[in-house]
Coordinates of N, CA and C in Angstrom, one line a residue:
M1 N 178.5 60.3 187.8 CA 177.4 59.7 188.5 C 176.1 60.1 187.8
R2 N 175.2 59.2 187.5 CA 174.0 59.5 186.9 C 173.0 60.0 187.8
H3 N 172.1 60.9 187.3 CA 171.1 61.5 188.1 C 169.9 60.5 188.2
L4 N 169.5 60.0 189.3 CA 168.4 59.0 189.4 C 167.1 59.5 189.0
A5 N 166.8 60.8 189.2 CA 165.5 61.4 188.9 C 165.2 61.2 187.4
K6 N 166.2 61.3 186.5 CA 166.0 61.1 185.1 C 165.6 59.7 184.7
E7 N 165.9 58.8 185.6 CA 165.6 57.4 185.3 C 164.2 56.9 185.8
H8 N 163.5 57.8 186.3 CA 162.2 57.5 186.9 C 161.2 57.1 185.8
T9 N 160.6 56.0 185.9 CA 159.6 55.5 184.9 C 158.4 55.1 185.7
N10 N 157.2 55.1 185.0 CA 156.0 54.7 185.6 C 155.8 53.2 185.2
A11 N 155.3 52.4 186.1 CA 155.0 51.0 185.8 C 153.6 51.0 185.1
H12 N 153.5 50.3 184.0 CA 152.2 50.3 183.3 C 151.8 48.8 183.2
I13 N 150.6 48.5 183.6 CA 150.0 47.2 183.4 C 149.1 47.3 182.2
E14 N 149.2 46.3 181.3 CA 148.3 46.4 180.2 C 146.9 46.2 180.6
P15 N 145.9 46.9 180.0 CA 144.5 46.9 180.5 C 143.9 45.5 180.6
K16 N 144.1 44.6 179.7 CA 143.5 43.3 179.9 C 144.0 42.6 181.1
K17 N 145.3 42.7 181.4 CA 145.8 42.0 182.5 C 145.3 42.7 183.8
G18 N 145.1 44.0 183.8 CA 144.6 44.7 184.9 C 143.1 44.3 185.2
F19 N 142.4 44.1 184.2 CA 141.0 43.6 184.4 C 141.0 42.2 184.9
K20 N 141.8 41.3 184.4 CA 141.9 39.9 184.9 C 142.2 39.9 186.4
I21 N 143.2 40.8 186.8 CA 143.5 40.8 188.2 C 142.3 41.3 189.1
H22 N 141.6 42.3 188.6 CA 140.4 42.8 189.2 C 139.4 41.8 189.4
L23 N 139.1 41.0 188.3 CA 138.2 39.9 188.3 C 138.6 38.8 189.3
L24 N 139.8 38.5 189.3 CA 140.3 37.4 190.2 C 140.1 37.8 191.7
V25 N 140.4 39.1 192.0 CA 140.2 39.5 193.4 C 138.7 39.5 193.7
F26 N 137.9 39.9 192.8 CA 136.4 39.9 193.0 C 136.0 38.5 193.3
V27 N 136.4 37.5 192.4 CA 135.9 36.2 192.6 C 136.4 35.5 193.9
L28 N 137.6 35.9 194.4 CA 138.1 35.4 195.6 C 137.5 36.1 196.9
T29 N 137.2 37.4 196.8 CA 136.8 38.1 197.9 C 135.3 38.0 198.2
I30 N 134.5 38.1 197.2 CA 133.0 38.2 197.4 C 132.5 36.9 198.1
P31 N 132.9 35.7 197.6 CA 132.5 34.5 198.4 C 132.9 34.5 199.8
A32 N 134.1 35.1 200.1 CA 134.6 35.2 201.5 C 133.7 36.1 202.3
L33 N 133.2 37.2 201.7 CA 132.3 38.1 202.4 C 131.0 37.4 202.7
W34 N 130.5 36.6 201.7 CA 129.2 35.9 201.9 C 129.4 34.8 203.0
L35 N 130.5 34.1 203.0 CA 130.7 33.1 204.1 C 130.8 33.8 205.4
L36 N 131.5 34.9 205.5 CA 131.5 35.7 206.8 C 130.1 36.0 207.3
W37 N 129.3 36.5 206.3 CA 127.9 36.8 206.7 C 127.2 35.6 207.1
F38 N 127.4 34.5 206.4 CA 126.6 33.2 206.7 C 127.0 32.7 208.1
F39 N 128.2 32.8 208.5 CA 128.6 32.2 209.8 C 128.6 33.2 211.0
T40 N 128.1 34.5 210.7 CA 127.9 35.4 211.7 C 126.4 35.8 211.8
D41 N 126.1 36.9 212.3 CA 124.7 37.3 212.4 C 124.0 37.6 211.1
R42 N 123.0 36.8 210.7 CA 122.4 36.8 209.4 C 121.1 37.7 209.4
T43 N 121.0 38.6 210.3 CA 119.8 39.4 210.4 C 119.7 40.4 209.3
Y44 N 120.8 40.9 208.8 CA 120.9 41.9 207.7 C 121.7 41.4 206.6
L45 N 121.2 41.5 205.4 CA 121.9 41.0 204.2 C 122.9 42.0 203.6
W46 N 123.9 42.3 204.4 CA 124.9 43.3 204.1 C 125.8 43.0 202.9
P47 N 126.1 41.7 202.6 CA 127.0 41.5 201.5 C 126.4 41.8 200.1
V48 N 125.1 42.0 200.1 CA 124.5 42.4 198.8 C 125.0 43.8 198.3
W49 N 125.3 44.7 199.3 CA 125.8 46.0 198.9 C 127.2 46.0 198.4
Q50 N 128.1 45.2 199.0 CA 129.4 45.0 198.5 C 129.4 44.3 197.1
T51 N 128.6 43.3 197.0 CA 128.6 42.6 195.7 C 128.1 43.5 194.6
A52 N 127.0 44.2 194.9 CA 126.4 45.1 193.8 C 127.4 46.3 193.5
A53 N 128.0 46.9 194.5 CA 128.9 48.0 194.2 C 130.2 47.5 193.5
W54 N 130.8 46.5 194.0 CA 132.0 46.0 193.3 C 131.7 45.4 191.9
G55 N 130.5 44.8 191.8 CA 130.1 44.2 190.5 C 129.9 45.4 189.5
T56 N 129.4 46.5 189.9 CA 129.2 47.6 189.1 C 130.6 48.2 188.6
G57 N 131.5 48.3 189.6 CA 132.8 48.7 189.2 C 133.5 47.8 188.3
L58 N 133.3 46.5 188.5 CA 133.9 45.5 187.6 C 133.3 45.6 186.2
L59 N 132.0 45.8 186.1 CA 131.3 46.0 184.8 C 131.9 47.2 184.1
F60 N 132.1 48.3 184.8 CA 132.6 49.5 184.1 C 134.1 49.3 183.7
H61 N 134.8 48.6 184.5 CA 136.2 48.2 184.2 C 136.2 47.4 182.9
Y62 N 135.3 46.4 182.8 CA 135.2 45.6 181.6 C 134.9 46.4 180.4
M63 N 133.9 47.3 180.5 CA 133.5 48.1 179.4 C 134.6 49.0 179.0
G64 N 135.4 49.6 179.9 CA 136.5 50.4 179.6 C 137.6 49.7 178.9
V65 N 137.8 48.4 179.2 CA 138.9 47.7 178.6 C 138.5 47.1 177.3
F66 N 137.3 46.5 177.2 CA 137.0 45.7 176.0 C 136.0 46.3 175.1
I67 N 135.1 47.2 175.6 CA 134.1 47.8 174.7 C 134.6 49.2 174.2
F68 N 135.0 50.1 175.1 CA 135.4 51.4 174.8 C 136.9 51.4 174.7
K69 N 137.5 50.6 173.8 CA 139.0 50.5 173.8 C 139.6 51.9 173.4
K70 N 140.5 52.3 174.3 CA 141.2 53.6 174.1 C 142.6 53.4 174.5
N71 N 143.5 53.8 173.7 CA 145.0 53.6 174.1 C 145.4 54.8 174.9
F72 N 145.5 54.6 176.2 CA 145.9 55.6 177.2 C 147.4 55.8 177.2
H73 N 148.2 54.7 176.9 CA 149.6 54.7 176.9 C 150.2 54.9 175.5
Q74 N 150.4 56.2 175.2 CA 150.9 56.4 173.8 C 152.3 56.5 173.7

């Protein structure tokens, strides 16, 4: 009987694919947040904070994948 612990492997997503997934989720979620804000109480512009924070994270993700290319999976 084989020992299952020896067969343990980590799933790796290639960095470009990971960024594309991140971008897709951003593009689908941020408009939904703005629509939620639009159809509810519009007294405070709260989606600006989510858009700015997530956009900053997306920018750093882009920079890490495409500008500062580094092979983490050797």
